[in-house]
Amino acid sequence: GGEYTRQYFSSERYTILATSSRGHSVPIINGQFQVTGKEKSRIYTETPDNYAFSMENAYSVPTLTSLKRDIRCKENSVVLTDTYEFSEKPESIRERFVTFDAPEKTEAGIKCGDSILKYDGELCDVEFGSEPVIRSSTHSDMLYFVDFVIRDPQKNDTVTFVFS
């Protein structure tokens, strides 16, 4: 969480990195972040080993007809799969993951702290960014972005990441 200021509880709330989807591990579609509002996703599966939901309603992208996120817990890893359906070919799909550990590209994948994030290097390029999260008037932490940019997004696309 960010610093609790008047702005944090105002109409400007979602311009703050900590409260906007810009600072969360969610897709960016056609350059658009998720919109604000309640009940923007629908849960399909919720078990100790699997959590699946739709989130197409969290975007104001008229051509996005379906976006399902499936998260499966394995013995030594977590597998995240996003499945997209569009009515026409999208301009761009960017899968964003955020971390407070500085990411590093290695042969095994993206290293963040003690974890490795594996991805399909044929499907996407990796871009890194960072921005401070203001915690208080005297303290901030650096939030790192790991963006996986789909090279040639299609009307029907699936992308999978493995965290180990």
CSV table of C-alpha atoms in Angstrom, one decimal:
chain,number,residue,atom,x,y,z
A,1,GLY,CA,0.0,0.0,0.0
A,2,GLY,CA,0.9,3.6,-0.5
A,3,GLU,CA,0.9,6.5,1.8
A,4,TYR,CA,-2.5,7.4,3.1
A,5,THR,CA,-3.1,11.0,2.0
A,6,ARG,CA,-6.1,13.0,1.1
A,7,GLN,CA,-5.5,12.0,-2.6
A,8,TYR,CA,-5.6,8.4,-1.6
A,9,PHE,CA,-9.2,8.8,-0.6
A,10,SER,CA,-10.3,11.1,-3.4
A,11,SER,CA,-11.3,10.8,-7.0
A,12,GLU,CA,-7.6,10.9,-7.8
A,13,ARG,CA,-7.1,7.5,-6.0
A,14,TYR,CA,-6.4,5.5,-9.1
A,15,THR,CA,-3.7,7.9,-10.4
A,16,ILE,CA,-1.5,6.6,-7.5
A,17,LEU,CA,0.7,3.6,-8.5
A,18,ALA,CA,-0.2,1.5,-5.4
A,19,THR,CA,-3.9,1.8,-6.0
A,20,SER,CA,-4.0,1.7,-9.8
A,21,SER,CA,-3.8,-1.4,-12.0
A,22,ARG,CA,-0.5,0.1,-13.3
A,23,GLY,CA,1.1,-1.2,-10.1
A,24,HIS,CA,-0.4,-4.6,-10.2
A,25,SER,CA,0.3,-7.9,-12.0
A,26,VAL,CA,-2.3,-7.7,-14.7
A,27,PRO,CA,-2.4,-7.5,-18.5
A,28,ILE,CA,-2.2,-4.2,-20.4
A,29,ILE,CA,-4.3,-4.5,-23.5
A,30,ASN,CA,-4.0,-2.1,-26.5
A,31,GLY,CA,-2.1,0.2,-24.1
A,32,GLN,CA,-5.0,0.3,-21.7
A,33,PHE,CA,-4.9,-0.6,-18.0
A,34,GLN,CA,-7.8,-2.0,-16.1
A,35,VAL,CA,-10.7,0.3,-15.3
A,36,THR,CA,-12.0,0.9,-11.8
A,37,GLY,CA,-15.2,-0.4,-10.4
A,38,LYS,CA,-16.7,-3.3,-8.5
A,39,GLU,CA,-17.5,-6.7,-10.0
A,40,LYS,CA,-15.2,-6.5,-13.0
A,41,SER,CA,-14.3,-10.2,-12.8
A,42,ARG,CA,-16.2,-13.5,-12.4
A,43,ILE,CA,-14.7,-16.5,-10.5
A,44,TYR,CA,-15.1,-19.9,-12.3
A,45,THR,CA,-13.0,-22.1,-10.0
A,46,GLU,CA,-11.8,-21.7,-6.5
A,47,THR,CA,-10.0,-24.7,-4.9
A,48,PRO,CA,-6.9,-24.9,-2.8
A,49,ASP,CA,-4.9,-25.8,-6.0
A,50,ASN,CA,-6.7,-23.8,-8.7
A,51,TYR,CA,-8.2,-20.4,-9.0
A,52,ALA,CA,-9.7,-19.3,-12.4
A,53,PHE,CA,-11.7,-16.2,-13.3
A,54,SER,CA,-12.6,-14.0,-16.2
A,55,MET,CA,-11.6,-10.3,-16.3
A,56,GLU,CA,-12.6,-9.0,-19.7
A,57,ASN,CA,-15.1,-6.6,-18.0
A,58,ALA,CA,-12.1,-5.0,-16.3
A,59,TYR,CA,-11.0,-3.4,-19.6
A,60,SER,CA,-12.7,-0.8,-21.8
A,61,VAL,CA,-11.5,-2.6,-24.9
A,62,PRO,CA,-14.5,-3.2,-27.1
A,63,THR,CA,-12.9,-5.9,-29.2
A,64,LEU,CA,-11.9,-8.0,-26.1
A,65,THR,CA,-14.6,-10.6,-25.8
A,66,SER,CA,-13.0,-12.9,-23.2
A,67,LEU,CA,-10.0,-12.9,-20.9
A,68,LYS,CA,-9.6,-15.9,-18.6
A,69,ARG,CA,-6.9,-16.2,-16.0
A,70,ASP,CA,-6.1,-19.6,-14.6
A,71,ILE,CA,-3.7,-20.0,-11.6
A,72,ARG,CA,-2.7,-23.6,-10.7
A,73,CYS,CA,-0.5,-24.5,-7.7
A,74,LYS,CA,1.8,-27.4,-8.4
A,75,GLU,CA,4.2,-29.1,-6.0
A,76,ASN,CA,7.2,-26.7,-6.7
A,77,SER,CA,5.6,-24.0,-8.9
A,78,VAL,CA,2.7,-21.9,-9.7
A,79,VAL,CA,1.4,-21.8,-13.3
A,80,LEU,CA,-0.5,-18.8,-14.6
A,81,THR,CA,-2.2,-18.9,-17.9
A,82,ASP,CA,-4.1,-16.1,-19.6
A,83,THR,CA,-6.4,-16.9,-22.5
A,84,TYR,CA,-7.6,-14.1,-24.7
A,85,GLU,CA,-10.4,-13.8,-27.3
A,86,PHE,CA,-10.9,-10.7,-29.4
A,87,SER,CA,-13.4,-9.9,-32.2
A,88,GLU,CA,-10.5,-8.5,-34.2
A,89,LYS,CA,-6.7,-8.7,-33.9
A,90,PRO,CA,-5.5,-6.6,-30.9
A,91,GLU,CA,-2.9,-3.9,-31.3
A,92,SER,CA,-0.9,-5.1,-28.3
A,93,ILE,CA,-0.9,-7.4,-25.3
A,94,ARG,CA,1.5,-6.8,-22.5
A,95,GLU,CA,1.6,-9.1,-19.4
A,96,ARG,CA,2.8,-7.1,-16.4
A,97,PHE,CA,4.3,-8.6,-13.2
A,98,VAL,CA,5.4,-6.4,-10.4
A,99,THR,CA,7.9,-7.1,-7.7
A,100,PHE,CA,9.9,-5.3,-4.9
A,101,ASP,CA,12.9,-7.5,-5.8
A,102,ALA,CA,15.0,-6.2,-8.7
A,103,PRO,CA,14.4,-8.5,-11.6
A,104,GLU,CA,17.3,-10.0,-13.6
A,105,LYS,CA,17.1,-11.8,-16.9
A,106,THR,CA,18.9,-15.2,-16.8
A,107,GLU,CA,19.1,-18.3,-19.0
A,108,ALA,CA,16.5,-20.0,-16.7
A,109,GLY,CA,14.0,-17.0,-16.9
A,110,ILE,CA,13.5,-13.8,-14.9
A,111,LYS,CA,15.0,-14.0,-11.4
A,112,CYS,CA,13.2,-12.0,-8.7
A,113,GLY,CA,14.5,-12.7,-5.3
A,114,ASP,CA,14.6,-16.4,-4.8
A,115,SER,CA,12.1,-17.1,-7.6
A,116,ILE,CA,12.4,-17.7,-11.3
A,117,LEU,CA,9.6,-16.6,-13.7
A,118,LYS,CA,9.7,-18.8,-16.8
A,119,TYR,CA,8.1,-17.7,-20.1
A,120,ASP,CA,8.0,-18.5,-23.8
A,121,GLY,CA,10.9,-16.4,-25.3
A,122,GLU,CA,9.5,-17.2,-28.8
A,123,LEU,CA,6.2,-15.6,-28.0
A,124,CYS,CA,7.2,-12.4,-26.2
A,125,ASP,CA,9.9,-9.8,-25.5
A,126,VAL,CA,10.8,-8.7,-22.0
A,127,GLU,CA,10.9,-5.1,-20.9
A,128,PHE,CA,11.9,-3.8,-17.4
A,129,GLY,CA,10.8,-0.6,-15.6
A,130,SER,CA,10.5,0.7,-12.1
A,131,GLU,CA,8.8,3.5,-10.2
A,132,PRO,CA,8.9,4.4,-6.5
A,133,VAL,CA,5.9,3.6,-4.3
A,134,ILE,CA,5.6,6.3,-1.6
A,135,ARG,CA,5.0,4.6,1.7
A,136,SER,CA,5.2,7.7,3.9
A,137,SER,CA,6.5,11.2,3.8
A,138,THR,CA,10.0,9.8,4.7
A,139,HIS,CA,10.0,6.4,3.0
A,140,SER,CA,9.5,4.9,-0.4
A,141,ASP,CA,10.2,1.5,-2.0
A,142,MET,CA,11.1,0.8,-5.6
A,143,LEU,CA,8.5,-1.2,-7.5
A,144,TYR,CA,9.9,-3.1,-10.5
A,145,PHE,CA,7.9,-3.9,-13.6
A,146,VAL,CA,8.5,-7.0,-15.7
A,147,ASP,CA,6.5,-6.6,-18.9
A,148,PHE,CA,6.2,-9.4,-21.4
A,149,VAL,CA,5.2,-7.9,-24.7
A,150,ILE,CA,3.5,-10.4,-27.0
A,151,ARG,CA,5.3,-10.0,-30.4
A,152,ASP,CA,2.4,-10.8,-32.7
A,153,PRO,CA,-0.9,-10.8,-30.7
A,154,GLN,CA,-3.7,-12.8,-32.4
A,155,LYS,CA,-7.5,-12.8,-32.0
A,156,ASN,CA,-7.2,-16.0,-29.9
A,157,ASP,CA,-4.1,-16.1,-27.8
A,158,THR,CA,-2.8,-18.0,-24.8
A,159,VAL,CA,0.2,-17.1,-22.7
A,160,THR,CA,1.6,-19.2,-19.8
A,161,PHE,CA,4.1,-18.3,-17.1
A,162,VAL,CA,5.6,-20.6,-14.5
A,163,PHE,CA,6.8,-19.3,-11.1
A,164,SER,CA,9.3,-21.6,-9.3
